[in-house]
Amino acid sequence: MDVDQKPPVTMDGIVALAKRRGFIYPGSDIYGGLANTWDFGPLGVEIKQNIKNAWWRYFVHQRADVVGIDGGILLHPKVWEASGHISEFFDPMIDCRNCRSRYRADTLVEEKLDRKAEGLSTRELTEILQEANLACPVCGERSWTEVRQFNLMFQTHLGPIEESGTKVFLRPETAQNIFVNYKNVTQTTRVKVPFGIAQIGKAFRNEITPGNFIFRVLELEQMEIEYFIRDSEWESTFQHWLDAMAEFYDWIGLRRDRLRVREHETDELSHYSKRTVDYEYQFPFGWKELSGLAYRTDFDLRQHQEHSGVDLTYYDQANEERFLPHVIEPTMGVERLLLTLILDAYNEESVTDVNGKPYERTVLKLHPRIAPYKAAVLPLSKKPELSGKAMEIVRDLRQDIVVEYDETQSIGRRYRRQDEIGTPFCVTVDFESLDDNAVTVRDRDSMEQERIPIAELRQHLHDRLNQ
Ligand code: GAP
C-alpha cells in the first residue's frame, strides 16, 4: 500500500482523540471539570496497565537484583522532615494583582525574558521581573506581587477533628516509602548490595502551573527504583541505569529520534542529588523532561538514620564491612510516558485500499506491548452463523490476549476505528470462513491481509505480537 506521511499532531488533536475514543476524559466532566484533573477511560486504563506491567516485567521480573514493594500514600510526618521536602520542596510563585493569574516565577523569567532562572533566590527573581516590567500574559497589566516560595506538598489531617489531628502529607514522590522500608527488605529477603527496590504508585504535587494535558498533573503515578550500592560504584552504576532506561524505551517502542539526554547543571540539582540526567522528549510544546536518573548519594538513608535513631547501615558479611549504601535512582512518570507513546504512535496517512481506492486514516502505531486491544474480531455481517463463529474465536483468543468484538457498521469503518485506537490486528470472519475454517488477519501498519486457519490463529497472533 502507498503511505504518505503527514506532519505530527497538535496537542489539541491528541486531547480530542483521547476523549473521542475513550482514552482520557476531563476529571469530574459532568460538573464542568476540575482544572488539571483527568480520568482514564476504558482504553486509557489498558495502556496505563500495559506501561506499568512492561516496566515491572523489565526492571523487576527480568532481573535478579531488584525486588518490589507497595507502600502507602500517607507516611509519618517526620519522613518529610528527614527527606528535606518540608524545607526544600518549593517552587517560586508570583501573582498578577489585577487578574489573579498565578505563575511560576522561574518559568516566566525563562520563557518570557529568555534568561536562566535556575538557582535564583526569590529576591533575585522579584528584582528581575520588576526591572523587566513584564506584562501579565493573561490581562496585560504590569502589577505583580513579590515572588514567594510555595511548598508543593498536599496536606491533610489524620483524625476526625482537623484542629487536633496530626498534619500529614500525601507523598510527593514514591521514593521515600522505599527508604523507610529499606531495612525491612534487607532483613526479610536475601538481597545483597548492589540491589534495588522498585515501586509503582501515586504521588501528589500541588503544582503552581499544571497543564499541557497530562504532562504536568496534580496526581501522578511514578515508577521508581532506588538502587543501593557502595559509593565507589556510583559512576558505572549510573551509566548502567542510563542505558537500561533507553533499552526499556526501545522495548516499548518509543522513538529514539525524539529522545535526548540532558545533564542537570549544578545549580539546578535537587537538594538530594549529586548528579541528575533527564531523558527529554520532543513534545509539540518543546523538549521537556520525560524521566530522570539521579545519584542521591547516601543522603536519604543518612537523614532517616539521624531522624529515626535507627541504624540503617548495611553489613557485608563476606568482607566483614559495615557501611551506609549510596543510591542511584531511575524514575519515570506513567502519565508522561503514556502521553509520549501516544504522540509517537500518532500518524495521519493518505492510503489506498486493496481495491486501489484512496482514503485518509488516523493510525496509532502503538507497540503491541502497549496497545490497549491486541486484536479485534470482526464478522463481515451480523448474521448469526457469522457472529456465532466470531464469538467462538473471541472466547478462544481471550484465553491469551485482550480482544475486542465489533459487528456494527461497514467493515471499512470498523478497520478505521481499530487503526485509530492502535489495535495491531483485525481478524475478519466472512462467509468463506464457514467452509474453509479460515479467517483474514489484517496488519494495522502495512494493512496487508493474510488468510489463516482458525485452528492456528491463536498461535499465529501470539507469535506476531511477541516478535
Ligand atoms: N523521586 C524523584 C522524583 O520524584 P521528579 O523528577 O520530581 O523526581 C520523577 O519526578 C518523574 O515523575 C518525572 O521525570 C516525571 O516523569 C514525573 N512527574 C513529576 N512531576 C509530575 C507531574 N506534576 N505530572 C506528571 N508527571 C510528573
Tab-separated table of C-alpha atoms and ligand atoms in Angstrom, residues 85 89 172-175 205 207 214-222 224 226 270 272 278-279 289-292 294 296 329 331-337, ligand 1:
chain	number	residue	atom	x	y	z
A	85	HIS	CA	10.697	18.032	51.471
A	89	PHE	CA	10.296	21.179	48.111
A	172	PRO	CA	5.130	13.883	46.637
A	173	GLU	CA	7.407	11.042	45.492
A	174	THR	CA	7.215	7.275	45.942
A	175	ALA	CA	10.945	7.081	46.709
A	205	ARG	CA	2.023	17.639	43.853
A	207	GLU	CA	1.778	22.255	41.042
A	214	ILE	CA	-1.451	15.059	31.242
A	215	PHE	CA	2.148	16.318	31.007
A	216	ARG	CA	2.024	18.053	34.388
A	217	VAL	CA	-0.743	16.868	36.675
A	218	LEU	CA	-1.532	17.170	40.376
A	219	GLU	CA	-1.983	13.463	40.927
A	220	LEU	CA	0.515	11.290	39.107
A	221	GLU	CA	1.865	7.781	39.120
A	222	GLN	CA	5.569	7.176	39.446
A	224	GLU	CA	10.796	4.355	40.727
A	226	GLU	CA	16.210	3.023	44.490
A	270	SER	CA	17.590	18.725	43.658
A	272	TYR	CA	19.452	15.315	47.470
A	278	ASP	CA	16.946	13.729	32.352
A	279	TYR	CA	15.597	11.906	29.359
A	289	GLU	CA	11.622	16.128	30.874
A	290	LEU	CA	10.222	12.651	30.377
A	291	SER	CA	12.102	10.858	33.148
A	292	GLY	CA	15.153	11.214	35.342
A	294	ALA	CA	19.731	10.764	39.969
A	296	ARG	CA	21.154	10.540	45.579
A	329	GLU	CA	17.502	6.380	41.288
A	331	THR	CA	12.382	7.440	37.922
A	332	MET	CA	9.563	7.736	35.380
A	333	GLY	CA	6.050	9.160	35.440
A	334	VAL	CA	3.339	6.903	33.987
A	335	GLU	CA	1.159	9.715	32.573
A	336	ARG	CA	4.059	11.452	30.872
A	337	LEU	CA	5.243	8.224	29.302
B	1	GAP	N1	11.944	10.592	43.254
B	1	GAP	C1	12.457	11.523	42.345
B	1	GAP	C2	11.432	12.350	41.726
B	1	GAP	O1	10.281	12.357	42.159
B	1	GAP	P1	10.999	14.083	39.800
B	1	GAP	O2	11.890	14.484	38.657
B	1	GAP	O3	10.432	15.164	40.640
B	1	GAP	O4	11.889	13.070	40.670
B	1	GAP	C3	10.082	11.966	38.583
B	1	GAP	O5	9.821	13.179	39.248
B	1	GAP	C4	9.227	11.803	37.343
B	1	GAP	O6	7.850	11.908	37.701
B	1	GAP	C5	9.438	12.891	36.290
B	1	GAP	O7	10.524	12.563	35.428
B	1	GAP	C6	8.111	12.868	35.546
B	1	GAP	O8	8.083	11.790	34.611
B	1	GAP	C7	7.128	12.537	36.645
B	1	GAP	N2	6.471	13.758	37.187
B	1	GAP	C8	6.930	14.583	38.147
B	1	GAP	N3	6.033	15.576	38.407
B	1	GAP	C9	4.978	15.354	37.586
B	1	GAP	C10	3.719	15.992	37.376
B	1	GAP	N4	3.335	17.060	38.095
B	1	GAP	N5	2.879	15.482	36.442
B	1	GAP	C11	3.216	14.381	35.723
B	1	GAP	N6	4.383	13.734	35.888
B	1	GAP	C12	5.262	14.197	36.789
